[in-house]
Short mmCIF file of C-alpha atoms and ligand atoms in Angstrom, two decimals:
data_model
loop_
_atom_site.label_atom_id
_atom_site.label_comp_id
_atom_site.label_asym_id
_atom_site.label_seq_id
_atom_site.Cartn_x
_atom_site.Cartn_y
_atom_site.Cartn_z
CA MET C 57 154.42 128.50 37.20
CA ALA C 58 153.05 131.82 38.32
CA GLU C 59 151.12 133.78 35.72
CA LYS C 60 151.17 137.57 35.40
CA ILE C 61 149.58 139.73 38.06
CA LYS C 62 146.26 141.38 37.03
CA ILE C 63 144.34 144.30 38.41
CA VAL C 64 140.84 143.10 39.39
CA ILE C 65 139.34 146.40 40.55
CA SER C 66 140.88 149.78 39.88
CA ALA C 67 139.39 150.92 43.18
CA LYS C 68 141.94 153.64 44.02
CA ALA C 69 141.39 152.67 47.65
CA GLU C 70 142.94 155.01 50.20
CA LEU C 71 143.88 152.06 52.40
CA GLY C 72 142.73 148.79 50.86
CA GLU C 73 143.12 145.97 53.40
CA GLY C 74 141.80 142.80 55.00
CA PRO C 75 140.88 140.51 52.06
CA SER C 76 138.91 137.44 53.18
CA TRP C 77 137.42 134.78 50.89
CA ASP C 78 133.97 133.38 51.71
CA THR C 79 134.21 129.71 50.70
CA ARG C 80 130.45 129.17 51.06
CA GLN C 81 129.27 132.08 48.91
CA HIS C 82 132.36 132.50 46.72
CA LEU C 83 132.76 136.19 47.52
CA LEU C 84 135.79 138.26 48.43
CA TYR C 85 135.37 140.67 51.33
CA TRP C 86 137.90 143.49 51.68
CA VAL C 87 137.95 146.98 53.17
CA ASP C 88 139.06 150.54 52.52
CA ILE C 89 139.89 151.57 56.09
CA ASN C 90 140.13 155.32 55.51
CA ARG C 91 136.91 155.50 53.48
CA HIS C 92 134.96 153.39 56.04
CA LEU C 93 134.03 150.94 53.30
CA VAL C 94 133.42 147.20 53.33
CA HIS C 95 133.79 145.84 49.77
CA ILE C 96 132.04 142.65 48.67
CA TYR C 97 133.43 141.45 45.35
CA ASP C 98 131.69 138.75 43.33
CA PRO C 99 134.10 137.37 40.71
CA LYS C 100 131.19 135.69 38.84
CA THR C 101 129.54 139.00 38.02
CA SER C 102 132.55 141.32 38.61
CA VAL C 103 130.27 143.42 40.83
CA ASP C 104 132.04 145.07 43.77
CA ARG C 105 129.38 146.19 46.25
CA THR C 106 130.43 148.69 48.91
CA ILE C 107 128.85 149.39 52.29
CA ASP C 108 129.73 152.53 54.28
CA VAL C 109 129.96 151.45 57.92
CA GLY C 110 130.39 155.01 59.21
CA GLN C 111 133.79 154.53 60.86
CA GLU C 112 137.21 153.08 60.11
CA VAL C 113 137.00 149.35 59.42
CA GLY C 114 140.20 147.26 59.50
CA CYS C 115 138.95 143.75 58.77
CA VAL C 116 135.88 141.62 58.07
CA VAL C 117 135.14 137.91 58.33
CA PRO C 118 131.95 135.97 57.59
CA LYS C 119 129.82 134.74 60.52
CA LYS C 120 128.37 131.25 60.59
CA ALA C 121 125.00 132.72 61.62
CA GLY C 122 125.08 135.13 58.64
CA GLY C 123 126.43 138.60 58.07
CA LEU C 124 129.95 139.76 58.87
CA LEU C 125 132.05 140.42 61.93
CA CYS C 126 134.14 143.62 61.63
CA GLY C 127 137.11 145.14 63.44
CA LEU C 128 136.18 148.82 63.65
CA LYS C 129 137.35 152.16 65.02
CA ASN C 130 135.13 151.71 68.09
CA GLY C 131 135.39 147.99 68.71
CA ILE C 132 134.28 144.71 67.19
CA GLY C 133 130.88 144.78 65.54
CA THR C 134 128.50 143.01 63.22
CA LEU C 135 127.41 144.05 59.76
CA ASP C 136 124.00 142.90 58.54
CA LEU C 137 124.21 142.44 54.77
CA GLU C 138 120.47 142.92 54.24
CA SER C 139 119.95 146.15 56.19
CA ASP C 140 123.61 147.35 55.94
CA GLU C 141 123.34 148.01 59.68
CA CYS C 142 126.61 148.01 61.60
CA ARG C 143 126.39 147.41 65.37
CA ILE C 144 129.21 147.40 67.95
CA LEU C 145 129.31 144.22 70.06
CA VAL C 146 132.30 144.87 72.28
CA ASP C 147 134.97 147.54 72.73
CA PRO C 148 137.96 146.35 74.76
CA GLU C 149 139.71 149.72 74.34
CA ILE C 150 137.10 152.17 75.54
CA HIS C 151 139.95 153.73 77.61
CA LEU C 152 142.06 154.30 74.42
CA PRO C 153 139.78 156.40 72.20
CA GLY C 154 142.56 157.09 69.65
CA ASN C 155 143.13 153.42 68.87
CA ARG C 156 141.38 151.52 66.13
CA PHE C 157 141.09 147.89 65.07
CA ASN C 158 143.32 146.82 62.21
CA ASP C 159 143.83 143.31 60.78
CA GLY C 160 141.85 140.29 62.01
CA LYS C 161 141.03 136.67 61.16
CA CYS C 162 139.38 133.54 62.55
CA ASP C 163 141.35 130.63 63.99
CA PRO C 164 140.57 127.01 63.00
CA ALA C 165 138.09 126.75 65.93
CA GLY C 166 136.13 129.79 64.69
CA ARG C 167 137.32 132.34 67.28
CA PHE C 168 137.93 135.88 65.93
CA TRP C 169 141.40 137.32 66.48
CA ALA C 170 141.83 141.03 65.80
CA GLY C 171 144.37 143.60 66.87
CA THR C 172 144.60 147.32 67.32
CA MET C 173 146.97 150.20 66.65
CA ALA C 174 147.41 153.70 68.00
CA PRO C 175 147.24 156.67 65.64
CA LYS C 176 150.59 158.05 64.52
CA VAL C 177 150.39 161.65 65.71
CA GLY C 178 153.02 164.30 65.03
CA ALA C 179 156.51 163.25 66.11
CA VAL C 180 155.27 160.10 67.84
CA LYS C 181 156.06 157.48 65.21
CA GLU C 182 156.00 154.29 67.20
CA ASN C 183 153.53 153.79 69.97
CA ARG C 184 153.12 150.35 71.49
CA ALA C 185 149.58 150.99 72.71
CA GLY C 186 147.98 148.29 70.57
CA SER C 187 146.97 144.75 71.54
CA LEU C 188 145.82 141.54 69.94
CA TYR C 189 142.44 140.26 71.15
CA CYS C 190 140.54 137.02 70.78
CA LEU C 191 136.74 137.07 70.67
CA PHE C 192 135.23 133.70 71.58
CA PRO C 193 131.91 132.53 70.06
CA ASP C 194 130.29 133.06 73.51
CA MET C 195 131.31 136.76 73.19
CA THR C 196 133.98 136.72 75.89
CA ILE C 197 137.03 138.66 74.78
CA ARG C 198 140.61 138.10 75.94
CA THR C 199 143.79 140.14 75.49
CA MET C 200 146.30 137.75 73.92
CA ILE C 201 149.30 140.04 73.16
CA SER C 202 150.03 143.52 74.62
CA ASP C 203 152.57 146.25 73.69
CA VAL C 204 151.78 145.95 69.97
CA THR C 205 152.69 148.75 67.54
CA THR C 206 150.47 147.84 64.56
CA SER C 207 148.67 144.51 64.82
CA ASN C 208 148.62 142.87 61.39
CA GLY C 209 148.92 139.48 59.66
CA LEU C 210 147.64 136.28 61.27
CA ALA C 211 147.80 132.67 60.06
CA TRP C 212 147.53 129.17 61.51
CA SER C 213 149.58 126.16 60.41
CA PRO C 214 147.77 123.31 58.60
CA ASP C 215 148.20 121.06 61.68
CA ASN C 216 146.61 123.82 63.88
CA ARG C 217 149.60 123.78 66.25
CA ILE C 218 151.27 127.09 65.36
CA MET C 219 149.92 130.64 65.10
CA TYR C 220 151.90 133.11 62.99
CA TYR C 221 151.70 136.82 63.72
CA ILE C 222 152.98 140.13 62.37
CA ASP C 223 153.34 143.31 64.40
CA THR C 224 154.39 145.77 61.68
CA GLY C 225 156.52 147.61 64.25
CA LEU C 226 158.95 144.66 64.06
CA PRO C 227 160.64 143.46 60.82
CA VAL C 228 159.79 139.82 61.52
CA VAL C 229 157.12 137.14 61.44
CA SER C 230 156.60 135.60 64.90
CA ALA C 231 155.31 132.14 65.73
CA PHE C 232 153.54 130.87 68.85
CA ASP C 233 152.58 127.40 70.00
CA PHE C 234 148.79 127.31 69.57
CA ASP C 235 146.31 125.22 71.56
CA ILE C 236 143.22 124.77 69.42
CA GLU C 237 141.13 123.57 72.40
CA SER C 238 141.71 126.59 74.64
CA GLY C 239 142.95 129.19 72.14
CA ASP C 240 146.05 129.73 74.30
CA ILE C 241 149.30 130.87 72.70
CA ALA C 242 152.80 130.46 74.15
CA ASN C 243 156.52 130.46 73.38
CA ARG C 244 156.85 133.43 71.02
CA ARG C 245 159.79 133.20 68.62
CA THR C 246 160.93 134.76 65.32
CA VAL C 247 160.60 132.49 62.28
CA ILE C 248 161.15 134.95 59.40
CA ASP C 249 163.29 138.09 59.17
CA ILE C 250 162.14 140.74 56.70
CA ASP C 251 164.87 142.96 55.21
CA PRO C 252 163.66 146.53 55.94
CA SER C 253 164.83 147.59 52.45
CA THR C 254 161.96 145.43 51.06
CA GLY C 255 159.27 147.27 53.04
CA LYS C 256 157.45 146.44 56.26
CA PRO C 257 155.56 143.18 56.82
CA ASP C 258 151.80 143.80 56.81
CA GLY C 259 149.05 141.24 56.06
CA MET C 260 149.74 137.51 55.69
CA THR C 261 148.17 134.24 54.62
CA ILE C 262 149.21 130.58 54.45
CA ASP C 263 149.01 128.03 51.62
CA GLU C 264 148.17 124.32 51.64
CA GLU C 265 151.87 123.46 51.91
CA GLY C 266 152.14 125.50 55.13
CA MET C 267 154.20 128.27 53.49
CA LEU C 268 153.52 131.89 54.45
CA TRP C 269 152.65 134.73 52.05
CA VAL C 270 153.58 138.18 53.37
CA ALA C 271 152.52 141.59 51.99
CA HIS C 272 155.33 144.18 52.01
CA PHE C 273 154.07 147.70 52.76
CA GLY C 274 156.41 150.06 50.93
CA GLY C 275 158.11 147.15 49.15
CA GLY C 276 155.78 146.57 46.16
CA ARG C 277 155.72 142.82 46.61
CA VAL C 278 154.24 139.73 48.22
CA THR C 279 156.70 137.05 49.29
CA ARG C 280 156.40 133.33 50.04
CA TRP C 281 158.42 131.87 52.92
CA ASP C 282 159.13 128.55 54.58
CA PRO C 283 158.53 129.22 58.29
CA LYS C 284 160.46 126.06 59.25
CA ASP C 285 163.81 127.52 58.16
CA GLY C 286 162.98 131.18 57.38
CA ARG C 287 163.88 130.76 53.70
CA LEU C 288 162.47 133.07 50.99
CA LEU C 289 160.87 130.89 48.30
CA GLN C 290 159.11 133.22 45.86
CA THR C 291 158.52 136.92 45.18
CA VAL C 292 155.46 138.35 43.41
CA GLU C 293 156.00 141.93 42.29
CA VAL C 294 152.97 144.20 42.63
CA PRO C 295 152.70 147.41 40.56
CA ALA C 296 151.87 149.43 43.69
CA PRO C 297 154.46 150.04 46.44
CA ARG C 298 152.07 149.97 49.41
CA VAL C 299 151.03 146.33 49.45
CA THR C 300 148.85 145.71 52.50
CA SER C 301 147.53 142.15 52.54
CA CYS C 302 146.75 139.00 50.58
CA ALA C 303 144.27 136.11 50.70
CA PHE C 304 143.62 133.02 48.61
CA GLY C 305 140.27 132.84 46.82
CA GLY C 306 138.44 131.46 43.80
CA HIS C 307 136.56 128.15 43.51
CA HIS C 308 139.80 126.18 43.78
CA LEU C 309 141.52 128.59 46.21
CA ASP C 310 144.26 128.93 43.60
CA GLU C 311 144.08 132.71 43.17
CA LEU C 312 145.92 135.09 45.46
CA TYR C 313 144.04 138.38 45.94
CA ILE C 314 146.24 141.34 46.95
CA THR C 315 145.14 144.68 48.43
CA THR C 316 147.08 147.96 48.14
CA ALA C 317 146.91 151.55 49.35
CA ARG C 318 147.48 155.05 47.98
CA SER C 319 147.03 157.11 51.14
CA GLY C 320 150.07 159.16 52.10
CA MET C 321 151.93 158.58 48.83
CA PRO C 322 153.77 161.59 47.42
CA GLU C 323 152.37 163.02 44.15
CA ASP C 324 155.30 161.82 41.99
CA GLU C 325 155.06 158.29 43.36
CA LEU C 326 151.32 158.23 42.64
CA LYS C 327 152.08 159.34 39.07
CA SER C 328 154.60 156.56 38.57
CA HIS C 329 152.29 153.97 40.26
CA PRO C 330 148.77 154.97 39.17
CA LYS C 331 147.35 151.52 40.02
CA SER C 332 147.99 152.10 43.73
CA GLY C 333 144.86 151.37 45.75
CA GLY C 334 143.79 148.66 43.31
CA LEU C 335 142.79 145.08 44.10
CA PHE C 336 145.08 142.63 42.29
CA LYS C 337 145.19 138.90 41.76
CA ILE C 338 147.58 136.24 40.53
CA LYS C 339 147.59 132.45 40.23
CA PRO C 340 150.80 131.77 42.11
CA GLY C 341 150.96 128.02 41.39
CA VAL C 342 149.85 126.79 44.82
CA ARG C 343 146.49 126.67 46.60
CA GLY C 344 145.44 128.35 49.80
CA ARG C 345 143.50 126.94 52.72
CA PRO C 346 139.84 127.79 53.39
CA GLU C 347 139.53 130.65 55.88
CA PRO C 348 137.42 129.61 58.88
CA GLU C 349 134.32 131.71 59.61
CA PHE C 350 133.33 133.05 63.03
CA ASN C 351 131.55 130.29 64.93
CA GLY C 352 128.70 132.51 66.13
ZN1 ZN P 465 147.49 145.40 57.51
#
C-alpha cells in the first residue's frame, strides 16, 4: 500500500524539474530551470547542494566518466562537480536562439536523449519548433523527432524494445519501437490518453513492472498506467498543482521523488498551495528501475 506523500525539501523552486537518481552514489539530482540551479540532494545527510550553472538547465544525468551531463539553454554541456564548471559540448539549435533544452534521460545503452522547446511569447501559445535529440557516447548528435512543442518525459520498457515519450503539446503518451543496438526509433503510436481536465502530461518514469508514472502539470497528481492497454492503475495526489516530473530513488529504488513548480501561479493559488515548488516523495508500493548513466 502507498504511504502518505511527504515534502523532502521546501525548496520553493520556480520550476523544479528533471529528477534523476544516481544509483552508484545514492544521490538525487534535480534542477530549478528558471533559477539556473542544479540540485544535488543526499538523503543520508539531508543536504541539498545547489550549483548555479549560469543559464537555464532542463535536465541532468550522471556521466560514467564522472560529473554530469546537462541539457541547457545553449546546448548540451558537462558540469564538473569539483570545480562547478559548466561547459557546452554541442548546440544543435544554434539557429534557434530562443529555444532551450528541457527534459532528458539516458537510454539503456547509455546514449543521452534530450529535447527542446520554444519560448511561449505573447499570443503565440503553441510553437512546434522543438526537437528531440540523441547524443551518442562518441559525441555525434542526431535529431530523432521534429515538430515538438515541449519535449518532456522519456522512458524505456524493461525489455529495451519500446521507448515512451511525452510532448506536452499533446495530451498523450506515445510509444516507439526502439532498437537498442542502433538507437533507432520507429512506428509512433499513442498508448495512453490523458484527460486534459487532469492537467498536461510532463515528466515520466517507469517501474520494474513496466508501468508508467506520469506527472500532471496543472493536475496536482502523478498517475500510474499500463501502457499495454492504456489503463489508469493508481493516482498519487500531490499538494502542489504544477507537478513536473518524477523518478524512483533510494537504496531499494522504492521511493518516488516528485518535483513541482510555482512559477506563473496566481497569488491566490500560491496561498492555497504554499508547498508549490517543493520536492516530494512517497513509497508507492512498487520499485523503479535503475536509470542508466551516460556512457562517456
Ligand atoms: Zn518537464
